[in-house]
PDB file of C-alpha atoms and ligand atoms in Angstrom:
ATOM      1  CA  UNK A   3       0.141   0.071  -0.067  1.00 95.00           C
ATOM      2  CA  UNK A   4       2.611   2.305   0.869  1.00 97.00           C
ATOM      3  CA  UNK A   5       6.525   1.855  -0.336  1.00 97.00           C
ATOM      4  CA  UNK A   6       9.340   4.070   0.217  1.00 98.00           C
ATOM      5  CA  UNK A   7      12.816   2.853  -1.700  1.00 97.00           C
ATOM      6  CA  UNK A   8      15.697   4.883  -0.429  1.00 97.00           C
ATOM      7  CA  UNK A   9      13.874   8.213  -0.406  1.00 98.00           C
ATOM      8  CA  UNK A  10      16.110  11.193   0.508  1.00 97.00           C
ATOM      9  CA  UNK A  11      14.427  14.677   1.124  1.00 97.00           C
ATOM     10  CA  UNK A  12      16.598  17.831   1.056  1.00 96.00           C
ATOM     11  CA  UNK A  13      14.912  21.378   1.795  1.00 94.00           C
ATOM     12  CA  UNK A  14      18.450  22.694   1.138  1.00 89.00           C
ATOM     13  CA  UNK A  15      21.957  22.072   0.987  1.00 84.00           C
ATOM     14  CA  UNK A  16      22.336  21.879   4.543  1.00 85.00           C
ATOM     15  CA  UNK A  17      19.368  20.131   5.758  1.00 86.00           C
ATOM     16  CA  UNK A  18      18.323  16.662   4.966  1.00 92.00           C
ATOM     17  CA  UNK A  19      14.918  16.069   6.330  1.00 96.00           C
ATOM     18  CA  UNK A  20      14.992  12.266   5.115  1.00 97.00           C
ATOM     19  CA  UNK A  21      18.057  10.309   4.588  1.00 96.00           C
ATOM     20  CA  UNK A  22      17.782   6.936   2.334  1.00 97.00           C
ATOM     21  CA  UNK A  23      14.320   5.829   3.753  1.00 97.00           C
ATOM     22  CA  UNK A  24      13.047   2.445   3.010  1.00 97.00           C
ATOM     23  CA  UNK A  25       9.990   1.353   4.594  1.00 95.00           C
ATOM     24  CA  UNK A  26       6.827  -0.557   3.386  1.00 96.00           C
ATOM     25  CA  UNK A  27       3.148  -0.557   4.839  1.00 96.00           C
ATOM     26  CA  UNK A  28       0.931  -3.443   3.778  1.00 96.00           C
ATOM     27  CA  UNK A  29      -2.768  -2.950   2.795  1.00 97.00           C
ATOM     28  CA  UNK A  30      -4.977  -3.112   5.895  1.00 96.00           C
ATOM     29  CA  UNK A  31      -2.058  -2.483   8.205  1.00 97.00           C
ATOM     30  CA  UNK A  32      -1.877  -0.294  11.122  1.00 97.00           C
ATOM     31  CA  UNK A  33       1.550   1.372  11.513  1.00 97.00           C
ATOM     32  CA  UNK A  34       2.607   4.149  13.978  1.00 96.00           C
ATOM     33  CA  UNK A  35       5.476   6.426  12.450  1.00 96.00           C
ATOM     34  CA  UNK A  36       7.245   7.707  15.709  1.00 94.00           C
ATOM     35  CA  UNK A  37      10.291   9.778  16.629  1.00 93.00           C
ATOM     36  CA  UNK A  38      11.497  13.067  18.261  1.00 92.00           C
ATOM     37  CA  UNK A  39      10.710  16.594  17.205  1.00 92.00           C
ATOM     38  CA  UNK A  40      12.173  16.983  13.552  1.00 93.00           C
ATOM     39  CA  UNK A  41      12.963  13.667  12.875  1.00 94.00           C
ATOM     40  CA  UNK A  42      10.791  13.459   9.396  1.00 96.00           C
ATOM     41  CA  UNK A  43       7.407  12.359  10.457  1.00 95.00           C
ATOM     42  CA  UNK A  44       5.453  15.167   9.044  1.00 94.00           C
ATOM     43  CA  UNK A  45       7.846  14.925   5.856  1.00 96.00           C
ATOM     44  CA  UNK A  46       6.874  11.449   5.183  1.00 97.00           C
ATOM     45  CA  UNK A  47       3.000  12.217   5.512  1.00 96.00           C
ATOM     46  CA  UNK A  48       3.374  15.266   2.981  1.00 95.00           C
ATOM     47  CA  UNK A  49       5.697  13.069   0.556  1.00 97.00           C
ATOM     48  CA  UNK A  50       2.497  10.270   0.411  1.00 97.00           C
ATOM     49  CA  UNK A  51       0.095  13.251  -0.331  1.00 94.00           C
ATOM     50  CA  UNK A  52       2.715  14.456  -2.883  1.00 95.00           C
ATOM     51  CA  UNK A  53       2.563  17.816  -1.453  1.00 93.00           C
ATOM     52  CA  UNK A  54       6.451  17.395  -1.508  1.00 95.00           C
ATOM     53  CA  UNK A  55       8.439  15.681  -3.995  1.00 96.00           C
ATOM     54  CA  UNK A  56      11.485  13.525  -2.921  1.00 97.00           C
ATOM     55  CA  UNK A  57      14.817  14.565  -3.876  1.00 97.00           C
ATOM     56  CA  UNK A  58      15.756  10.895  -4.359  1.00 97.00           C
ATOM     57  CA  UNK A  59      14.279   7.530  -4.402  1.00 98.00           C
ATOM     58  CA  UNK A  60      10.714   6.342  -5.198  1.00 98.00           C
ATOM     59  CA  UNK A  61       7.636   6.447  -3.587  1.00 98.00           C
ATOM     60  CA  UNK A  62       4.680   3.940  -4.335  1.00 98.00           C
ATOM     61  CA  UNK A  63       1.133   4.478  -2.881  1.00 97.00           C
ATOM     62  CA  UNK A  64      -1.664   1.953  -3.683  1.00 95.00           C
ATOM     63  CA  UNK A  65       0.357   0.739  -6.686  1.00 94.00           C
ATOM     64  CA  UNK A  66       0.699   4.399  -8.310  1.00 95.00           C
ATOM     65  CA  UNK A  67       4.220   5.646  -8.518  1.00 96.00           C
ATOM     66  CA  UNK A  68       3.940   9.288  -7.133  1.00 96.00           C
ATOM     67  CA  UNK A  69       6.842  10.577  -9.647  1.00 95.00           C
ATOM     68  CA  UNK A  70       4.503  10.063 -12.547  1.00 95.00           C
ATOM     69  CA  UNK A  71       1.273  11.037 -11.245  1.00 94.00           C
ATOM     70  CA  UNK A  72       0.125  13.824 -13.341  1.00 94.00           C
ATOM     71  CA  UNK A  73      -0.746  17.254 -11.868  1.00 91.00           C
ATOM     72  CA  UNK A  74      -4.164  16.790 -13.115  1.00 93.00           C
ATOM     73  CA  UNK A  75      -4.484  13.473 -11.268  1.00 93.00           C
ATOM     74  CA  UNK A  76      -3.398  14.990  -7.821  1.00 92.00           C
ATOM     75  CA  UNK A  77      -7.027  16.095  -6.801  1.00 88.00           C
ATOM     76  CA  UNK A  78      -8.508  12.645  -7.363  1.00 89.00           C
ATOM     77  CA  UNK A  79      -5.430  11.068  -5.762  1.00 92.00           C
ATOM     78  CA  UNK A  80      -5.756  13.309  -2.642  1.00 90.00           C
ATOM     79  CA  UNK A  81      -9.458  12.874  -2.510  1.00 87.00           C
ATOM     80  CA  UNK A  82      -9.343   9.082  -1.793  1.00 89.00           C
ATOM     81  CA  UNK A  83      -6.964   9.252   1.053  1.00 94.00           C
ATOM     82  CA  UNK A  84      -8.292  10.455   4.466  1.00 93.00           C
ATOM     83  CA  UNK A  85      -5.995  13.060   6.043  1.00 90.00           C
ATOM     84  CA  UNK A  86      -6.002  14.323   9.643  1.00 89.00           C
ATOM     85  CA  UNK A  87      -3.662  17.006  10.195  1.00 81.00           C
ATOM     86  CA  UNK A  88      -3.251  18.802  13.795  1.00 72.00           C
ATOM     87  CA  UNK A  89      -4.473  22.390  12.288  1.00 71.00           C
ATOM     88  CA  UNK A  90      -7.784  20.804  11.048  1.00 73.00           C
ATOM     89  CA  UNK A  91      -9.962  23.426   9.609  1.00 81.00           C
ATOM     90  CA  UNK A  92     -13.697  23.467  10.058  1.00 91.00           C
ATOM     91  CA  UNK A  93     -15.773  26.042   8.285  1.00 94.00           C
ATOM     92  CA  UNK A  94     -16.802  28.403  11.087  1.00 95.00           C
ATOM     93  CA  UNK A  95     -20.057  29.790   9.380  1.00 96.00           C
ATOM     94  CA  UNK A  96     -21.281  26.079   8.492  1.00 97.00           C
ATOM     95  CA  UNK A  97     -22.831  23.914  11.082  1.00 97.00           C
ATOM     96  CA  UNK A  98     -21.385  20.556  11.479  1.00 97.00           C
ATOM     97  CA  UNK A  99     -23.464  18.834   9.349  1.00 97.00           C
ATOM     98  CA  UNK A 100     -22.876  21.348   6.526  1.00 97.00           C
ATOM     99  CA  UNK A 101     -19.262  20.820   7.084  1.00 95.00           C
ATOM    100  CA  UNK A 102     -19.380  17.194   6.163  1.00 95.00           C
ATOM    101  CA  UNK A 103     -22.088  17.430   3.630  1.00 96.00           C
ATOM    102  CA  UNK A 104     -19.798  19.843   1.696  1.00 93.00           C
ATOM    103  CA  UNK A 105     -16.815  17.349   1.931  1.00 91.00           C
ATOM    104  CA  UNK A 106     -19.332  14.639   0.698  1.00 92.00           C
ATOM    105  CA  UNK A 107     -20.317  16.819  -2.144  1.00 92.00           C
ATOM    106  CA  UNK A 108     -16.746  17.198  -3.049  1.00 86.00           C
ATOM    107  CA  UNK A 109     -16.384  13.344  -2.833  1.00 85.00           C
ATOM    108  CA  UNK A 110     -19.459  12.655  -4.974  1.00 87.00           C
ATOM    109  CA  UNK A 111     -21.622  11.400  -2.259  1.00 90.00           C
ATOM    110  CA  UNK A 112     -25.318  11.607  -3.511  1.00 94.00           C
ATOM    111  CA  UNK A 113     -27.121  14.237  -1.449  1.00 96.00           C
ATOM    112  CA  UNK A 114     -29.856  12.012  -0.312  1.00 97.00           C
ATOM    113  CA  UNK A 115     -27.221   9.744   1.631  1.00 95.00           C
ATOM    114  CA  UNK A 116     -25.579  13.060   3.315  1.00 96.00           C
ATOM    115  CA  UNK A 117     -27.861  12.961   6.545  1.00 96.00           C
ATOM    116  CA  UNK A 118     -27.245   9.168   6.907  1.00 94.00           C
ATOM    117  CA  UNK A 119     -23.571   9.069   6.549  1.00 93.00           C
ATOM    118  CA  UNK A 120     -22.957  12.353   8.758  1.00 95.00           C
ATOM    119  CA  UNK A 121     -25.006  10.830  11.644  1.00 94.00           C
ATOM    120  CA  UNK A 122     -23.088   7.454  11.095  1.00 90.00           C
ATOM    121  CA  UNK A 123     -19.450   9.255  11.380  1.00 90.00           C
ATOM    122  CA  UNK A 124     -20.573  11.556  14.114  1.00 93.00           C
ATOM    123  CA  UNK A 125     -21.981   8.794  16.361  1.00 89.00           C
ATOM    124  CA  UNK A 126     -18.629   6.945  15.966  1.00 81.00           C
ATOM    125  CA  UNK A 127     -16.814  10.121  17.635  1.00 84.00           C
ATOM    126  CA  UNK A 128     -19.674  10.406  19.948  1.00 87.00           C
ATOM    127  CA  UNK A 129     -21.102  13.948  18.551  1.00 93.00           C
ATOM    128  CA  UNK A 130     -24.261  12.874  16.754  1.00 94.00           C
ATOM    129  CA  UNK A 131     -26.039  14.924  19.088  1.00 96.00           C
ATOM    130  CA  UNK A 132     -24.072  18.111  17.782  1.00 96.00           C
ATOM    131  CA  UNK A 133     -25.135  18.089  13.955  1.00 95.00           C
ATOM    132  CA  UNK A 134     -26.723  21.448  14.120  1.00 97.00           C
ATOM    133  CA  UNK A 135     -23.764  23.089  16.284  1.00 97.00           C
ATOM    134  CA  UNK A 136     -21.278  25.548  14.674  1.00 97.00           C
ATOM    135  CA  UNK A 137     -17.562  24.829  15.272  1.00 95.00           C
ATOM    136  CA  UNK A 138     -17.099  27.664  17.726  1.00 95.00           C
ATOM    137  CA  UNK A 139     -19.661  26.090  19.914  1.00 96.00           C
ATOM    138  CA  UNK A 140     -17.539  22.828  20.295  1.00 94.00           C
ATOM    139  CA  UNK A 141     -14.555  22.557  22.256  1.00 89.00           C
ATOM    140  CA  UNK A 142     -11.215  22.037  20.775  1.00 83.00           C
ATOM    141  CA  UNK A 143     -11.441  18.411  21.258  1.00 83.00           C
ATOM    142  CA  UNK A 144     -14.802  18.103  19.926  1.00 89.00           C
ATOM    143  CA  UNK A 145     -13.766  20.123  16.774  1.00 90.00           C
ATOM    144  CA  UNK A 146     -10.789  17.742  16.295  1.00 86.00           C
ATOM    145  CA  UNK A 147     -13.086  14.911  16.388  1.00 88.00           C
ATOM    146  CA  UNK A 148     -15.294  16.373  13.902  1.00 92.00           C
ATOM    147  CA  UNK A 149     -12.395  16.722  11.633  1.00 91.00           C
ATOM    148  CA  UNK A 150     -11.558  12.856  12.110  1.00 90.00           C
ATOM    149  CA  UNK A 151     -15.312  12.045  11.279  1.00 90.00           C
ATOM    150  CA  UNK A 152     -14.709  14.019   8.301  1.00 91.00           C
ATOM    151  CA  UNK A 153     -11.456  12.585   7.113  1.00 91.00           C
ATOM    152  CA  UNK A 154     -13.397   8.844   7.452  1.00 89.00           C
ATOM    153  CA  UNK A 155     -16.505  10.048   5.856  1.00 89.00           C
ATOM    154  CA  UNK A 156     -16.028   7.751   2.650  1.00 81.00           C
ATOM    155  CA  UNK A 157     -14.103   4.879   4.213  1.00 85.00           C
ATOM    156  CA  UNK A 158     -10.605   5.983   2.524  1.00 93.00           C
ATOM    157  CA  UNK A 159      -8.509   3.041   1.463  1.00 95.00           C
ATOM    158  CA  UNK A 160      -5.805   4.985   3.129  1.00 97.00           C
ATOM    159  CA  UNK A 161      -5.839   7.200   6.268  1.00 96.00           C
ATOM    160  CA  UNK A 162      -2.964   9.269   7.229  1.00 95.00           C
ATOM    161  CA  UNK A 163      -2.873  11.065  10.327  1.00 94.00           C
ATOM    162  CA  UNK A 164      -0.334  13.876  11.889  1.00 93.00           C
ATOM    163  CA  UNK A 165      -0.530  13.865  15.627  1.00 90.00           C
ATOM    164  CA  UNK A 166      -4.373  13.342  15.947  1.00 88.00           C
ATOM    165  CA  UNK A 167      -4.227  13.031  19.520  1.00 84.00           C
ATOM    166  CA  UNK A 168      -1.725  16.112  20.094  1.00 78.00           C
ATOM    167  CA  UNK A 169      -3.800  18.460  21.996  1.00 71.00           C
ATOM    168  CA  UNK A 170      -6.443  16.152  23.364  1.00 76.00           C
ATOM    169  CA  UNK A 171      -6.569  14.957  27.057  1.00 79.00           C
ATOM    170  CA  UNK A 172      -5.832  11.249  27.948  1.00 81.00           C
ATOM    171  CA  UNK A 173      -9.578   9.770  27.791  1.00 80.00           C
ATOM    172  CA  UNK A 174     -10.157  11.720  24.405  1.00 79.00           C
ATOM    173  CA  UNK A 175      -7.076  10.520  23.007  1.00 83.00           C
ATOM    174  CA  UNK A 176      -8.096   6.605  23.721  1.00 84.00           C
ATOM    175  CA  UNK A 177     -11.455   7.345  22.355  1.00 81.00           C
ATOM    176  CA  UNK A 178      -9.708   8.879  19.109  1.00 83.00           C
ATOM    177  CA  UNK A 179      -7.590   5.960  18.944  1.00 88.00           C
ATOM    178  CA  UNK A 180     -10.340   3.689  18.946  1.00 88.00           C
ATOM    179  CA  UNK A 181     -11.897   5.504  15.791  1.00 87.00           C
ATOM    180  CA  UNK A 182      -8.877   4.921  13.949  1.00 92.00           C
ATOM    181  CA  UNK A 183      -8.724   0.976  14.942  1.00 93.00           C
ATOM    182  CA  UNK A 184     -12.568   0.965  13.917  1.00 90.00           C
ATOM    183  CA  UNK A 185     -11.704   2.665  10.640  1.00 91.00           C
ATOM    184  CA  UNK A 186      -8.669   0.052  10.241  1.00 94.00           C
ATOM    185  CA  UNK A 187     -10.981  -2.983  11.159  1.00 94.00           C
ATOM    186  CA  UNK A 188     -13.193  -1.688   8.131  1.00 90.00           C
ATOM    187  CA  UNK A 189     -10.571  -2.161   5.840  1.00 94.00           C
ATOM    188  CA  UNK A 190      -8.647   1.211   5.763  1.00 95.00           C
ATOM    189  CA  UNK A 191      -4.972   1.126   6.128  1.00 97.00           C
ATOM    190  CA  UNK A 192      -3.571   3.591   8.730  1.00 97.00           C
ATOM    191  CA  UNK A 193      -0.323   5.453   9.201  1.00 97.00           C
ATOM    192  CA  UNK A 194      -0.063   7.511  12.048  1.00 96.00           C
ATOM    193  CA  UNK A 195       2.365   9.994  13.440  1.00 95.00           C
ATOM    194  CA  UNK A 196       2.761  10.459  16.990  1.00 92.00           C
ATOM    195  CA  UNK A 197       5.006  11.176  20.037  1.00 85.00           C
ATOM    196  CA  UNK A 198       2.538   9.708  22.376  1.00 84.00           C
ATOM    197  CA  UNK A 199       4.613   6.355  23.500  1.00 85.00           C
ATOM    198  CA  UNK A 200       1.734   5.422  25.879  1.00 84.00           C
ATOM    199  CA  UNK A 201      -0.937   5.540  23.112  1.00 86.00           C
ATOM    200  CA  UNK A 202       1.788   3.198  21.010  1.00 89.00           C
ATOM    201  CA  UNK A 203       1.980   0.961  23.788  1.00 89.00           C
ATOM    202  CA  UNK A 204      -1.499   0.273  24.568  1.00 88.00           C
ATOM    203  CA  UNK A 205      -2.374  -0.061  20.716  1.00 87.00           C
ATOM    204  CA  UNK A 206       0.326  -2.475  20.036  1.00 88.00           C
ATOM    205  CA  UNK A 207       0.881  -2.066  16.268  1.00 92.00           C
ATOM    206  CA  UNK A 208       3.789  -1.830  14.132  1.00 94.00           C
ATOM    207  CA  UNK A 209       6.173   0.889  14.644  1.00 95.00           C
ATOM    208  CA  UNK A 210       8.428   2.554  12.058  1.00 95.00           C
ATOM    209  CA  UNK A 211      10.796   4.406  14.245  1.00 95.00           C
ATOM    210  CA  UNK A 212      12.685   7.601  12.769  1.00 95.00           C
ATOM    211  CA  UNK A 213      15.913   9.370  14.076  1.00 94.00           C
ATOM    212  CA  UNK A 214      17.236  12.252  12.592  1.00 93.00           C
ATOM    213  CA  UNK A 215      15.631  11.429   9.344  1.00 95.00           C
ATOM    214  CA  UNK A 216      16.560   7.826   8.933  1.00 96.00           C
ATOM    215  CA  UNK A 217      14.355   4.445   9.788  1.00 94.00           C
ATOM    216  CA  UNK A 218      15.852   2.992  12.876  1.00 82.00           C
ATOM    217  CA  UNK A 219      15.276  -0.453  14.379  1.00 62.00           C
ATOM    218  CA  UNK A 220      11.345  -1.271  14.194  1.00 60.00           C
ATOM    219  CA  UNK A 221      10.545  -2.180  17.928  1.00 55.00           C
ATOM    220  CA  UNK A 222       9.013  -5.491  18.078  1.00 51.00           C
ATOM    221  CA  UNK A 223       5.269  -5.484  18.490  1.00 53.00           C
ATOM    222  CA  UNK A 224       3.717  -5.680  22.078  1.00 54.00           C
ATOM    223  CA  UNK A 225       0.575  -7.436  22.743  1.00 51.00           C
ATOM    224  CA  UNK A 226      -2.221  -5.224  22.709  1.00 52.00           C
ATOM    225  CA  UNK A 227      -4.274  -4.630  26.103  1.00 53.00           C
ATOM    226  CA  UNK A 228      -7.247  -3.598  24.232  1.00 51.00           C
ATOM    227  CA  UNK A 229      -8.338  -6.914  22.046  1.00 49.00           C
ATOM    228  CA  UNK A 230      -9.285  -5.980  18.289  1.00 49.00           C
ATOM    229  CA  UNK A 231     -12.754  -6.598  18.260  1.00 46.00           C
ATOM    230  CA  UNK A 232     -15.714  -3.986  17.923  1.00 45.00           C
ATOM    231  CA  UNK A 233     -17.710  -5.747  20.568  1.00 41.00           C
ATOM    232  CA  UNK A 234     -15.014  -5.368  23.028  1.00 38.00           C
ATOM    233  CA  UNK A 235     -15.151  -1.581  22.131  1.00 38.00           C
ATOM    234  CA  UNK A 236     -18.481  -1.371  23.048  1.00 38.00           C
ATOM    235  CA  UNK A 237     -17.818  -2.524  26.772  1.00 35.00           C
ATOM    236  CA  UNK A 238     -14.926   0.332  26.552  1.00 36.00           C
ATOM    237  CA  UNK A 239     -17.995   2.630  26.474  1.00 33.00           C
ATOM    238  CA  UNK A 240     -17.192   5.350  23.664  1.00 34.00           C
ATOM    239  CA  UNK A 241     -18.014   3.980  20.383  1.00 35.00           C
TER     240      UNK A 241
HETATM  241  N1  ATP B 317       9.689  23.543   4.282  1.00 84.21           N
HETATM  242  C1  ATP B 317      10.776  23.132   4.955  1.00 84.21           C
HETATM  243  N2  ATP B 317      12.098  23.729   4.787  1.00 84.21           N
HETATM  244  C2  ATP B 317      13.213  23.594   5.589  1.00 84.21           C
HETATM  245  N3  ATP B 317      13.204  22.350   6.097  1.00 84.21           N
HETATM  246  C3  ATP B 317      12.214  21.919   6.602  1.00 84.21           C
HETATM  247  C4  ATP B 317      10.995  22.175   5.979  1.00 84.21           C
HETATM  248  N4  ATP B 317      10.041  21.375   6.425  1.00 84.21           N
HETATM  249  C5  ATP B 317      10.822  20.613   7.458  1.00 84.21           C
HETATM  250  N5  ATP B 317      11.985  20.790   7.298  1.00 84.21           N
HETATM  251  C6  ATP B 317      12.763  20.140   8.076  1.00 84.21           C
HETATM  252  O1  ATP B 317      13.055  18.886   7.891  1.00 84.21           O
HETATM  253  C7  ATP B 317      13.070  17.968   9.188  1.00 84.21           C
HETATM  254  C8  ATP B 317      11.977  17.153   9.646  1.00 84.21           C
HETATM  255  O2  ATP B 317      10.872  18.122   9.727  1.00 84.21           O
HETATM  256  P1  ATP B 317       9.631  17.331   9.959  1.00 84.21           P
HETATM  257  O3  ATP B 317       8.480  18.519  10.212  1.00 84.21           O
HETATM  258  O4  ATP B 317       9.023  16.040   9.138  1.00 84.21           O
HETATM  259  O5  ATP B 317       9.592  16.862  11.300  1.00 84.21           O
HETATM  260  P2  ATP B 317       8.619  16.074  12.528  1.00 84.21           P
HETATM  261  O6  ATP B 317       9.293  14.739  12.712  1.00 84.21           O
HETATM  262  O7  ATP B 317       7.324  16.008  11.911  1.00 84.21           O
HETATM  263  O8  ATP B 317       8.567  16.923  13.973  1.00 84.21           O
HETATM  264  P3  ATP B 317       7.699  17.440  14.748  1.00 84.21           P
HETATM  265  O9  ATP B 317       7.529  16.096  15.932  1.00 84.21           O
HETATM  266  O10 ATP B 317       8.445  18.411  15.538  1.00 84.21           O
HETATM  267  O11 ATP B 317       6.388  17.548  14.191  1.00 84.21           O
HETATM  268  C9  ATP B 317      13.331  19.234  10.346  1.00 84.21           C
HETATM  269  O12 ATP B 317      14.788  19.287  10.706  1.00 84.21           O
HETATM  270  C10 ATP B 317      12.800  20.370   9.931  1.00 84.21           C
HETATM  271  O13 ATP B 317      13.231  21.623  10.171  1.00 84.21           O
HETATM  272 MG1   MG B 318       5.370  16.877  12.431  1.00 84.21          MG
END
């Protein structure tokens, strides 16, 4: 699903953000991308979206070599990927439903399905009762969950997320991780950049560790404390 072959990214002569990075994520896999600040995590995500081009090496996403992707193909290519960035932007003068409906229109979802789909994704993030609220009427964490719902609305084949739990408290972070795990169970491949070691430990998925732009040892997978079945999540309460 994602292949990096000897990818180097230089921004200028003096700074190498990524150095000969090779890694692979399988279809249906859930992979954490971790490493200290400045290690190159966001750069990898931007390369996957082709917001950046590598200086050297090759990147293949879902069978497509990004070097040969034409400019005209970019919007469709990006539309099929669910992205969650920290600076999520909801449109403040639209209600939560209108925000989601707007994205569905772009994605080509027939209008008659908008209510049903909006309700379903908001239910997954526990905000179905706020369909008619405006973003400023929601807390920061609630807005972030709406942004995640928005990224998941069309069951994208690939979800990439940059510090999606960055400014959430531990309980909300756990809820947010469950949303990604559920999406993964429905078939989406997930690549999630995070500093949050506790979250990685609890989730027990494969880790690609970056250190100064190089891929280090992939630490062995630890047994998850939370078994991967939706029914178990029900007992955990929030989905
Ligand atoms: N547009 C740019 N121009 C020049 N250097 C850049 C640019 N973007 C990133 N860098 C540099 O590349 C390196 C990797 O940055 P990146 O944002 O990928 O790190 P990160 O692992 O996401 O860090 P953080 O955890 O702080 O978000 C850093 O040294 C950064 O300063
Ligand atoms: Mg970053």
